[in-house]
Short mmCIF file of C-alpha atoms in Angstrom, two decimals:
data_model
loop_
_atom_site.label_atom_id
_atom_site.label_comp_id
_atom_site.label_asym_id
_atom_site.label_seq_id
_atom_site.Cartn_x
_atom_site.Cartn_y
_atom_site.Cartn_z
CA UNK A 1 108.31 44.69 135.89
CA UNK A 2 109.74 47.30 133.71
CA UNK A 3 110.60 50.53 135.84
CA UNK A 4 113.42 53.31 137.21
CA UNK A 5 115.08 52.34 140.37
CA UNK A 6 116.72 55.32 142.56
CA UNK A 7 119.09 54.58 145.49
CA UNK A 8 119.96 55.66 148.12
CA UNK A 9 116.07 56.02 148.67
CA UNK A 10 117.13 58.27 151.98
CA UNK A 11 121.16 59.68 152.41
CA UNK A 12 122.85 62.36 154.59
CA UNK A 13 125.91 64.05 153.64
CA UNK A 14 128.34 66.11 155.55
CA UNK A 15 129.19 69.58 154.10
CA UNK A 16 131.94 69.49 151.37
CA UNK A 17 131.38 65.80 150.65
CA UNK A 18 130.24 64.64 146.80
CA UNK A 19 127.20 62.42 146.99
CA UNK A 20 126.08 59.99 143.65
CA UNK A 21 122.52 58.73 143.42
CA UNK A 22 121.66 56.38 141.15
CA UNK A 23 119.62 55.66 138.47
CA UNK A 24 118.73 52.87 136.62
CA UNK A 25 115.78 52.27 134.02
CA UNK A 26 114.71 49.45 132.17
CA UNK A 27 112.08 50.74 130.32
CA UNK A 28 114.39 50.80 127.22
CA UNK A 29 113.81 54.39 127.44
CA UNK A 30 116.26 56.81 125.14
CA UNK A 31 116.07 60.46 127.44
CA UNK A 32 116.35 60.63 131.00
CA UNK A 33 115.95 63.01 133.34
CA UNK A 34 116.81 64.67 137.04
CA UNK A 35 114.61 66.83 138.66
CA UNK A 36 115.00 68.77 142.22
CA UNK A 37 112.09 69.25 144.36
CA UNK A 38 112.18 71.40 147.67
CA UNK A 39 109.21 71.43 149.84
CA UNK A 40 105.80 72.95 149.01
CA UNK A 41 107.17 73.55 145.35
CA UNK A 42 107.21 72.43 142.14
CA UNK A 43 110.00 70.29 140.18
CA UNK A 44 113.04 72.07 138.72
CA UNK A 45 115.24 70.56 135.83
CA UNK A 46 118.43 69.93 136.95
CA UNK A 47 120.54 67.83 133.69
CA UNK A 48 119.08 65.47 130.70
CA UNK A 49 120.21 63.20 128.54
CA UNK A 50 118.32 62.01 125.27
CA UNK A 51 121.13 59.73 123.92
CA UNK A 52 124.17 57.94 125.50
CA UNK A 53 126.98 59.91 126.17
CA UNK A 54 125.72 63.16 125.63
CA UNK A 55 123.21 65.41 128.58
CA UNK A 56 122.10 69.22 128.61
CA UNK A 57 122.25 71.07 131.38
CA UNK A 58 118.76 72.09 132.54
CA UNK A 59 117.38 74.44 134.75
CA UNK A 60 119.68 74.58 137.85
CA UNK A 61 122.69 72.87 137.19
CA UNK A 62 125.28 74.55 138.74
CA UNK A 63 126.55 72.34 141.45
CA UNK A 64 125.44 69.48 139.82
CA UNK A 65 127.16 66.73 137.33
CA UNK A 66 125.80 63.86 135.46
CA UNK A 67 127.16 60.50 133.16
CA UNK A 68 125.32 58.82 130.79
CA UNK A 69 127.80 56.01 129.53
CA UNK A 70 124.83 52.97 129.49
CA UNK A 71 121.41 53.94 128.08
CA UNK A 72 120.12 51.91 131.62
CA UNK A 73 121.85 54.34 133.89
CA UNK A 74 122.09 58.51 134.79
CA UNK A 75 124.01 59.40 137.78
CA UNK A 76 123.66 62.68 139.52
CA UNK A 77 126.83 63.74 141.50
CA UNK A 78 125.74 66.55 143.77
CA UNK A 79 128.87 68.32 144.31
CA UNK A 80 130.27 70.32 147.07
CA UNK A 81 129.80 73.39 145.04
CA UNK A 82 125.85 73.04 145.86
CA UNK A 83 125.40 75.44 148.15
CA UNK A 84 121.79 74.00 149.49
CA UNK A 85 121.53 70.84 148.31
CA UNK A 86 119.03 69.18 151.23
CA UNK A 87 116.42 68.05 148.43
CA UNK A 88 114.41 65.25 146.91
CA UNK A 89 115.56 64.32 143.99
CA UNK A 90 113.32 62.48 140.91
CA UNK A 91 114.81 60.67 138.47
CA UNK A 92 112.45 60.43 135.31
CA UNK A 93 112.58 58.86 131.79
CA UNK A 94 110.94 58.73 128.64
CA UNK A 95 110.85 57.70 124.83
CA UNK A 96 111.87 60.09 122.35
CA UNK A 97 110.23 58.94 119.43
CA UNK A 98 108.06 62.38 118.92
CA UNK A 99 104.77 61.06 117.15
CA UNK A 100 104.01 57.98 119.25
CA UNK A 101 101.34 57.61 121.91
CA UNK A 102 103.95 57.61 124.44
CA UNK A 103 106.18 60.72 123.60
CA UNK A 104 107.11 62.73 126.38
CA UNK A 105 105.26 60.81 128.90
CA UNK A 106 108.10 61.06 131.77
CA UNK A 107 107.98 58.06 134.11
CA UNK A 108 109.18 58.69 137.84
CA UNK A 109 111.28 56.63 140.26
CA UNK A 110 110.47 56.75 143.84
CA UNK A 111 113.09 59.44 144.54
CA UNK A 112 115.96 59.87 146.76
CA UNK A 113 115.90 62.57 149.40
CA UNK A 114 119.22 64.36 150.38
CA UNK A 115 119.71 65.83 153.96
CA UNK A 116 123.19 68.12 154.62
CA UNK A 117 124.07 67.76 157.84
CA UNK B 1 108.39 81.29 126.81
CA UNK B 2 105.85 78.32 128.29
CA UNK B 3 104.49 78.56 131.38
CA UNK B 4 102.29 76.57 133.49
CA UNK B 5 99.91 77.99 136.44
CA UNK B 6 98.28 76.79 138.89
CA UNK B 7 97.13 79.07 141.17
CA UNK B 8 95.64 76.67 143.64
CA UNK B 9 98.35 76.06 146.37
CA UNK B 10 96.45 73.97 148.29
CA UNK B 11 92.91 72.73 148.89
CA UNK B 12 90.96 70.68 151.37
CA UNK B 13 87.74 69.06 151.28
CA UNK B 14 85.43 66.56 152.83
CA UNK B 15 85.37 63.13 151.08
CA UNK B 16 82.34 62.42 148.33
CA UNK B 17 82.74 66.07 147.84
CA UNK B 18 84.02 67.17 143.90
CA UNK B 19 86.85 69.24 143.58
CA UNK B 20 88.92 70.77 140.74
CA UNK B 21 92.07 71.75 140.29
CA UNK B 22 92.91 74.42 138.05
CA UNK B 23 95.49 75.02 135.44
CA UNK B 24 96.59 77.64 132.52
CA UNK B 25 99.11 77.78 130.91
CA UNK B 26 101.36 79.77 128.26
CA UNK B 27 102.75 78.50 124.88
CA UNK B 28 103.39 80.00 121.20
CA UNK B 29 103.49 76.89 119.90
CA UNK B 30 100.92 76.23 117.95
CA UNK B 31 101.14 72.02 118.62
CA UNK B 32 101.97 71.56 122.68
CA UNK B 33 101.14 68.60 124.65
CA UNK B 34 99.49 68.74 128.37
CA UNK B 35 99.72 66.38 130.96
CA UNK B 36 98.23 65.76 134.50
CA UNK B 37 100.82 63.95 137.17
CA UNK B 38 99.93 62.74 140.67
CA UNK B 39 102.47 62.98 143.44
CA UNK B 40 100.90 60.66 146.32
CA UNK B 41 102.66 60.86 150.20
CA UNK B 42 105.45 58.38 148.42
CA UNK B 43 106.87 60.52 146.76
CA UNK B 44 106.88 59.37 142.81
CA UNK B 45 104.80 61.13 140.08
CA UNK B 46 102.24 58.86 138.53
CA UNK B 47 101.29 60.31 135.13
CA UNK B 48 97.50 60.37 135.11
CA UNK B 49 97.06 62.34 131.15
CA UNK B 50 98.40 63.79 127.99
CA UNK B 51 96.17 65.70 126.42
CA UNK B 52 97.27 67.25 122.66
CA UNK B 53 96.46 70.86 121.23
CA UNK B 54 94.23 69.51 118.85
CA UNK B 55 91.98 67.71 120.61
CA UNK B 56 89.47 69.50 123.11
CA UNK B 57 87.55 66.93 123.69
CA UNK B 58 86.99 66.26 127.54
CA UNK B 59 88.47 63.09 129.02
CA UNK B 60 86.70 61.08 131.62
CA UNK B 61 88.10 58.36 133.86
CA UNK B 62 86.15 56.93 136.26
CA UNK B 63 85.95 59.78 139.03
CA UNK B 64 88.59 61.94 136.79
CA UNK B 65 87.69 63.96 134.49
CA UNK B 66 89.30 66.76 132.39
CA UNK B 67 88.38 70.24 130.50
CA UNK B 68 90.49 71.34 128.05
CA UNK B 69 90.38 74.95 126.56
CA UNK B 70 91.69 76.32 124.03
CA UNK B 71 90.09 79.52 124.43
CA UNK B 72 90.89 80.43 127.95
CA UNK B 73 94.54 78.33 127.55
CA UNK B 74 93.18 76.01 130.73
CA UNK B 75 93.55 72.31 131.34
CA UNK B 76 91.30 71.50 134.61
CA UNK B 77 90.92 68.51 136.34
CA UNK B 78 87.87 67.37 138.39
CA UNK B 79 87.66 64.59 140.80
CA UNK B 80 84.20 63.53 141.20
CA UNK B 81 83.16 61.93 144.94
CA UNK B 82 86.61 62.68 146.10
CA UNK B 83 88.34 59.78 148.30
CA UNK B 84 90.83 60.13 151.12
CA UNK B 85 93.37 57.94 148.71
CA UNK B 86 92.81 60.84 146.23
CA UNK B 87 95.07 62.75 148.70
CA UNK B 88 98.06 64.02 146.60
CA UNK B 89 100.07 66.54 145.44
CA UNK B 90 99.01 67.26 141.85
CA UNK B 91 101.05 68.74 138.90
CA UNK B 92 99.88 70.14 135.41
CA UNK B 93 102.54 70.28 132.76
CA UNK B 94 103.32 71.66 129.20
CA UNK B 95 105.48 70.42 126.53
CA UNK B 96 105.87 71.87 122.87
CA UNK B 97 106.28 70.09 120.19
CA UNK B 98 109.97 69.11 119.50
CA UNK B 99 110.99 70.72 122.51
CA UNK B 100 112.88 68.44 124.69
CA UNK B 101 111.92 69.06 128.09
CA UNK B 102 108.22 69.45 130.54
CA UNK B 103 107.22 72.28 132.18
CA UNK B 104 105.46 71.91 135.34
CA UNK B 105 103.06 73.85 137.58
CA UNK B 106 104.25 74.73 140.66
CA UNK B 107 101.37 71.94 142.25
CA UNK B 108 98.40 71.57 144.13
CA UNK B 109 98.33 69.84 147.13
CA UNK B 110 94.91 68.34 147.81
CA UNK B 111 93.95 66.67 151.15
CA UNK B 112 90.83 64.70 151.45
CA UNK B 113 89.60 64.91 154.78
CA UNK B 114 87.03 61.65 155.78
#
């Protein structure tokens, strides 16, 4: 089944260590997204990427860095610049294609949640 | 600027009982796409709706239904004989046309009590 798989589904970090969590689609999906999400609010933007090898930064993304070198895969690197980075983190994708039925439906993957020791 | 309300933080209810969830929202552009997303316990969004500027029509799914507004610039959404699976946190969200990213509502979390 086509989808968007995030791992580590569950990770703890130590203070001034980098963390990665991946994400992989293979929806065939052209933009992808990472969103932040801290509890009892809504999702932030973090980066986004509509084409390989090029992302924006999005709402908060100080702290944060991203790749997009395959169109299957966007890694988040939550750096040791974050200065609260205990989260859950959504990783979303969509097609670009701005007239069809599908356009800008964002499809989710489970998430990964982030605890700073 | 776009913006998306919903002014609801949380609500609770009995099951069989209808409930709706409210949202309004903020755009200048003139062609802007809405959308309805479910967050259950599990944690990923489950897109439930896109709704387009030009088409007010209501939208009924089984128990789910939808009013859309032009006029009052709201986009609510009604579960009829609410379940205990209905439980869920639920965003609205806004997208303009050629702009390249969503923005959500802060949520709703609804609990269905049995």
């Amino acid at each position: 089944d086509g989808g968007i798989t995030q791992s580590p589904k569950y990770l703890f970090r130590k203070e001034g260590q980098n963390v990665t969590l991946s994400c992989e689609q293979n929806l065939n999906h052209d933009a992808m997204y990472w969103y932040r999400q801290d509890p009892g609010q809504g999702l932030r933007l973090i980066y986004y990427s509509q084409i390989v090898n090029d992302f924006q930064k999005g709402d908060i993304a100080e702290g944060y860095s991203v790749s997009r070198e395959k169109k299957e895969s966007f890694p988040l690197t939550v750096t040791s610049a974050q200065k609260n980075p205990t989260a859950f983190y959504l990783c979303a994708s969509s097609i670009v294609r701005p007239y069809s039925s599908g356009a800008n439906v964002l499809t989710f993957g489970a998430g990964s949640r982030l605890t700073v020791l | 600027a776009q913006k998306v309300t919903q002014a609801q933080t949380e609500i609770s209810v009995v099951e069989k009982e209808d409930v709706t969830l409210d949202c309004v929202y903020e755009t200048r552009d003139t062609t802007y796409y809405l959308f309805w997303y479910k967050q259950p316990p599990s944690g990923e969004l489950v897109f439930l709706i896109r709704r387009n500027s030009f088409d007010e029509q209501n939208e009924i799914s089984g128990r789910y239904s939808w009013n859309f507004q032009k006029s009052t610039s709201s986009f609510n959404f009604t579960i009829t004989a609410s379940q205990v699976v209905d439980s869920a946190v639920y965003f609205c969200a806004l997208i303009g046309q050629g702009a390249q990213k969503l923005v959500f509502g802060q949520g709703t979390r609804l609990t269905i009590n049995p």
